[in-house]
mmCIF file of C-alpha atoms in Angstrom:
data_model
loop_
_atom_site.group_PDB
_atom_site.id
_atom_site.type_symbol
_atom_site.label_atom_id
_atom_site.label_comp_id
_atom_site.label_asym_id
_atom_site.label_seq_id
_atom_site.Cartn_x
_atom_site.Cartn_y
_atom_site.Cartn_z
ATOM 1 C CA MET A 1 -50.193 -92.554 79.287
ATOM 2 C CA GLY A 2 -51.653 -92.745 75.804
ATOM 3 C CA ARG A 3 -55.179 -93.989 76.396
ATOM 4 C CA SER A 4 -56.412 -91.591 73.722
ATOM 5 C CA ARG A 5 -54.863 -93.816 71.023
ATOM 6 C CA LEU A 6 -57.648 -96.345 71.445
ATOM 7 C CA THR A 7 -61.021 -95.622 69.946
ATOM 8 C CA PRO A 8 -63.832 -95.461 72.496
ATOM 9 C CA GLU A 9 -65.288 -98.631 70.940
ATOM 10 C CA ARG A 10 -62.007 -100.526 71.279
ATOM 11 C CA GLU A 11 -61.539 -99.324 74.842
ATOM 12 C CA ALA A 12 -65.083 -100.476 75.712
ATOM 13 C CA GLU A 13 -64.365 -103.861 74.107
ATOM 14 C CA LEU A 14 -61.215 -104.235 76.222
ATOM 15 C CA TYR A 15 -63.027 -103.265 79.408
ATOM 16 C CA ASP A 16 -65.874 -105.711 78.723
ATOM 17 C CA ALA A 17 -63.338 -108.492 78.159
ATOM 18 C CA VAL A 18 -61.557 -107.668 81.418
ATOM 19 C CA LEU A 19 -64.823 -107.872 83.372
ATOM 20 C CA ASP A 20 -65.790 -111.124 81.624
ATOM 21 C CA LEU A 21 -62.426 -112.611 82.597
ATOM 22 C CA LEU A 22 -62.811 -111.351 86.169
ATOM 23 C CA ARG A 23 -66.170 -113.088 86.436
ATOM 24 C CA GLU A 24 -64.708 -116.284 84.968
ATOM 25 C CA VAL A 25 -61.416 -116.607 86.852
ATOM 26 C CA GLY A 26 -61.299 -113.929 89.579
ATOM 27 C CA TYR A 27 -58.715 -111.236 90.110
ATOM 28 C CA ASP A 28 -55.794 -113.379 91.230
ATOM 29 C CA ALA A 29 -55.984 -115.663 88.188
ATOM 30 C CA LEU A 30 -56.540 -112.801 85.743
ATOM 31 C CA THR A 31 -53.379 -112.103 83.759
ATOM 32 C CA MET A 32 -52.414 -109.485 81.227
ATOM 33 C CA ASP A 33 -51.608 -112.415 78.902
ATOM 34 C CA ALA A 34 -55.211 -113.616 79.191
ATOM 35 C CA VAL A 35 -56.548 -110.114 78.528
ATOM 36 C CA ALA A 36 -54.230 -109.779 75.512
ATOM 37 C CA ALA A 37 -55.361 -113.133 74.128
ATOM 38 C CA ARG A 38 -59.064 -112.448 74.723
ATOM 39 C CA THR A 39 -58.891 -109.026 73.090
ATOM 40 C CA ARG A 40 -56.415 -109.859 70.327
ATOM 41 C CA SER A 41 -54.016 -107.234 71.710
ATOM 42 C CA SER A 42 -50.379 -107.328 72.645
ATOM 43 C CA LYS A 43 -49.281 -107.094 76.254
ATOM 44 C CA ALA A 44 -47.150 -104.120 75.230
ATOM 45 C CA THR A 45 -50.277 -102.309 74.031
ATOM 46 C CA LEU A 46 -52.019 -103.029 77.314
ATOM 47 C CA TYR A 47 -49.087 -101.765 79.380
ATOM 48 C CA ARG A 48 -48.844 -98.614 77.227
ATOM 49 C CA GLN A 49 -52.474 -97.850 77.969
ATOM 50 C CA TRP A 50 -52.590 -98.903 81.625
ATOM 51 C CA GLN A 51 -49.835 -99.170 84.204
ATOM 52 C CA GLY A 52 -50.772 -102.736 85.024
ATOM 53 C CA LYS A 53 -53.510 -105.104 86.043
ATOM 54 C CA PRO A 54 -54.750 -103.086 89.064
ATOM 55 C CA GLU A 55 -55.329 -99.931 87.007
ATOM 56 C CA LEU A 56 -56.839 -101.848 84.083
ATOM 57 C CA VAL A 57 -59.324 -103.611 86.377
ATOM 58 C CA ALA A 58 -60.257 -100.408 88.204
ATOM 59 C CA ARG A 59 -60.778 -98.496 84.939
ATOM 60 C CA ALA A 60 -62.831 -101.366 83.487
ATOM 61 C CA LEU A 61 -65.099 -101.284 86.528
ATOM 62 C CA ARG A 62 -65.413 -97.508 86.315
ATOM 63 C CA HIS A 63 -66.192 -97.581 82.592
ATOM 64 C CA CYS A 64 -68.851 -100.264 82.930
ATOM 65 C CA LYS A 65 -70.579 -98.735 85.963
ATOM 66 C CA PRO A 66 -74.294 -98.282 85.253
ATOM 67 C CA VAL A 67 -74.579 -94.935 87.008
ATOM 68 C CA SER A 68 -72.385 -92.374 88.664
ATOM 69 C CA THR A 69 -73.378 -90.345 91.698
ATOM 70 C CA SER A 70 -71.982 -87.235 90.034
ATOM 71 C CA ASP A 71 -74.581 -87.149 87.238
ATOM 72 C CA VAL A 72 -77.745 -87.419 89.330
ATOM 73 C CA ASP A 73 -79.557 -84.306 90.560
ATOM 74 C CA THR A 74 -83.350 -84.570 90.694
ATOM 75 C CA GLY A 75 -83.846 -81.667 93.105
ATOM 76 C CA THR A 76 -84.419 -83.760 96.247
ATOM 77 C CA LEU A 77 -82.267 -86.188 98.172
ATOM 78 C CA ARG A 78 -84.982 -88.849 98.122
ATOM 79 C CA GLY A 79 -85.325 -88.375 94.369
ATOM 80 C CA ASP A 80 -81.555 -88.565 93.859
ATOM 81 C CA PHE A 81 -81.245 -91.808 95.801
ATOM 82 C CA ALA A 82 -84.292 -93.312 94.072
ATOM 83 C CA GLU A 83 -82.768 -92.412 90.689
ATOM 84 C CA LEU A 84 -79.457 -94.024 91.656
ATOM 85 C CA VAL A 85 -81.257 -97.238 92.592
ATOM 86 C CA ARG A 86 -83.413 -97.163 89.445
ATOM 87 C CA ARG A 87 -80.430 -96.717 87.136
ATOM 88 C CA ALA A 88 -78.334 -99.319 88.919
ATOM 89 C CA ASP A 89 -81.152 -101.863 88.794
ATOM 90 C CA GLU A 90 -82.135 -101.246 85.146
ATOM 91 C CA HIS A 91 -80.276 -104.148 83.593
ATOM 92 C CA GLY A 92 -79.445 -106.253 86.631
ATOM 93 C CA LYS A 93 -76.075 -104.499 86.709
ATOM 94 C CA VAL A 94 -76.224 -103.978 90.468
ATOM 95 C CA GLU A 95 -76.163 -107.753 90.967
ATOM 96 C CA LYS A 96 -73.255 -108.332 88.575
ATOM 97 C CA ASP A 97 -71.295 -105.358 89.929
ATOM 98 C CA ALA A 98 -71.858 -106.448 93.530
ATOM 99 C CA ALA A 99 -70.537 -109.934 92.730
ATOM 100 C CA LEU A 100 -67.432 -108.469 91.109
ATOM 101 C CA MET A 101 -66.861 -106.091 94.017
ATOM 102 C CA ARG A 102 -67.181 -108.923 96.553
ATOM 103 C CA GLY A 103 -64.550 -110.887 94.673
ATOM 104 C CA LEU A 104 -62.283 -107.878 94.452
ATOM 105 C CA GLY A 105 -62.887 -107.188 98.146
ATOM 106 C CA MET A 106 -61.087 -110.419 98.902
ATOM 107 C CA ALA A 107 -58.281 -109.664 96.439
ATOM 108 C CA ILE A 108 -57.462 -106.227 97.894
ATOM 109 C CA HIS A 109 -56.304 -107.785 101.168
ATOM 110 C CA GLY A 110 -53.202 -109.158 99.495
ATOM 111 C CA ASN A 111 -52.783 -106.492 96.832
ATOM 112 C CA PRO A 112 -52.285 -102.892 97.995
ATOM 113 C CA ASP A 113 -51.866 -101.710 94.371
ATOM 114 C CA LEU A 114 -55.341 -103.003 93.509
ATOM 115 C CA HIS A 115 -56.768 -101.427 96.655
ATOM 116 C CA GLN A 116 -55.263 -98.049 95.753
ATOM 117 C CA ALA A 117 -56.377 -98.259 92.119
ATOM 118 C CA LEU A 118 -59.958 -99.089 93.145
ATOM 119 C CA ARG A 119 -59.974 -96.197 95.603
ATOM 120 C CA ASP A 120 -58.506 -93.706 93.125
ATOM 121 C CA VAL A 121 -60.520 -94.679 90.054
ATOM 122 C CA LEU A 122 -63.778 -96.074 91.415
ATOM 123 C CA LEU A 123 -64.523 -95.368 95.067
ATOM 124 C CA ASP A 124 -63.202 -91.842 95.660
ATOM 125 C CA PRO A 125 -65.076 -90.310 92.689
ATOM 126 C CA GLU A 126 -68.313 -91.972 93.834
ATOM 127 C CA VAL A 127 -67.864 -90.828 97.436
ATOM 128 C CA THR A 128 -67.127 -87.311 96.156
ATOM 129 C CA GLY A 129 -70.345 -87.408 94.104
ATOM 130 C CA LEU A 130 -72.327 -88.794 97.039
ATOM 131 C CA ASN A 131 -70.955 -86.072 99.312
ATOM 132 C CA ALA A 132 -71.976 -83.430 96.755
ATOM 133 C CA MET A 133 -75.450 -84.980 96.671
ATOM 134 C CA LEU A 134 -75.621 -84.861 100.481
ATOM 135 C CA GLN A 135 -74.362 -81.261 100.488
ATOM 136 C CA ARG A 136 -77.186 -80.286 98.135
ATOM 137 C CA GLY A 137 -79.560 -81.913 100.627
ATOM 138 C CA ILE A 138 -78.031 -79.811 103.408
ATOM 139 C CA ASP A 139 -78.244 -76.667 101.275
ATOM 140 C CA ARG A 140 -81.953 -77.345 100.591
ATOM 141 C CA GLY A 141 -82.610 -77.931 104.306
ATOM 142 C CA GLU A 142 -83.369 -81.650 103.906
ATOM 143 C CA ILE A 143 -80.507 -82.742 106.180
ATOM 144 C CA ALA A 144 -79.074 -81.024 109.245
ATOM 145 C CA ALA A 145 -75.484 -79.940 108.620
ATOM 146 C CA ASP A 146 -74.427 -81.498 111.926
ATOM 147 C CA CYS A 147 -76.150 -84.857 111.308
ATOM 148 C CA PRO A 148 -73.769 -87.490 112.720
ATOM 149 C CA ALA A 149 -74.804 -90.061 110.080
ATOM 150 C CA LEU A 150 -73.509 -87.939 107.167
ATOM 151 C CA ARG A 151 -69.968 -89.243 107.326
ATOM 152 C CA PHE A 152 -71.223 -92.845 107.437
ATOM 153 C CA THR A 153 -73.538 -92.651 104.419
ATOM 154 C CA PRO A 154 -71.021 -94.238 102.006
ATOM 155 C CA HIS A 155 -70.474 -97.013 104.538
ATOM 156 C CA MET A 156 -74.221 -97.640 104.723
ATOM 157 C CA PHE A 157 -74.424 -98.086 100.944
ATOM 158 C CA VAL A 158 -71.457 -100.440 100.747
ATOM 159 C CA GLY A 159 -72.769 -102.347 103.765
ATOM 160 C CA ALA A 160 -76.130 -102.915 102.093
ATOM 161 C CA LEU A 161 -74.511 -104.355 98.988
ATOM 162 C CA ILE A 162 -72.265 -106.721 100.911
ATOM 163 C CA ALA A 163 -74.534 -107.734 103.789
ATOM 164 C CA ARG A 164 -77.529 -108.882 101.757
ATOM 165 C CA GLN A 165 -75.512 -111.500 99.902
ATOM 166 C CA LEU A 166 -73.661 -112.539 103.029
ATOM 167 C CA MET A 167 -76.692 -112.816 105.283
ATOM 168 C CA GLU A 168 -79.474 -113.834 102.905
ATOM 169 C CA GLY A 169 -77.596 -115.457 100.025
ATOM 170 C CA CYS A 170 -79.091 -113.142 97.412
ATOM 171 C CA PRO A 171 -77.930 -109.895 95.840
ATOM 172 C CA ALA A 172 -79.059 -106.420 96.827
ATOM 173 C CA ASP A 173 -81.523 -105.670 94.027
ATOM 174 C CA GLY A 174 -83.474 -102.464 93.493
ATOM 175 C CA ALA A 175 -86.382 -103.484 95.735
ATOM 176 C CA PHE A 176 -84.020 -104.309 98.593
ATOM 177 C CA LEU A 177 -82.035 -101.093 98.142
ATOM 178 C CA SER A 178 -85.206 -98.969 98.066
ATOM 179 C CA ALA A 179 -86.470 -100.591 101.269
ATOM 180 C CA TYR A 180 -83.015 -100.182 102.845
ATOM 181 C CA LEU A 181 -82.999 -96.480 101.999
ATOM 182 C CA ASP A 182 -86.436 -96.014 103.599
ATOM 183 C CA ALA A 183 -85.676 -98.082 106.708
ATOM 184 C CA VAL A 184 -82.025 -97.232 107.362
ATOM 185 C CA VAL A 185 -80.455 -94.397 105.355
ATOM 186 C CA PHE A 186 -83.235 -91.795 105.398
ATOM 187 C CA PRO A 187 -84.023 -92.203 109.123
ATOM 188 C CA ALA A 188 -80.305 -92.001 109.938
ATOM 189 C CA LEU A 189 -80.062 -88.770 107.944
ATOM 190 C CA GLY A 190 -83.289 -87.388 109.407
ATOM 191 C CA VAL A 191 -84.931 -87.204 105.978
#
């Protein structure tokens, strides 16, 4: 694929337009025609750059993510998690991203290509980064290597983002996530 033919600015513009359209119409109603029209591109250009709608959406989400687990290392697990929450909450991005992910969560049930693209481009790299963060905690002696909650840590994070909206009707903001870490994640990890 020839993604390098787009300037970084043009690629960012395309990704922002894709996310705006997702928020407006949802995944199922999003079309490559609509993206082409919104971005003044041709469909051929879009298909040259991305294999299709699932990959384009996944890469747009990845590009616009406020923080990545792989670039946080404060020296302590508590510090790493606090930094993740701080960065995610900086511009209210956690709320917007959570809303998009909830909508896409519904769409993946009928679209295995979207599910795979989200896993490959968005989820797997974050889980890999989170596991590296947890491994550093083990290496520093903050977490027991045989802690049974380790393998469920990604599930706890995703659960927090989804459950707050579902149960309380409001998004998981930084204050909620910080309290959740203190009450649920850290005790489960023995930190």
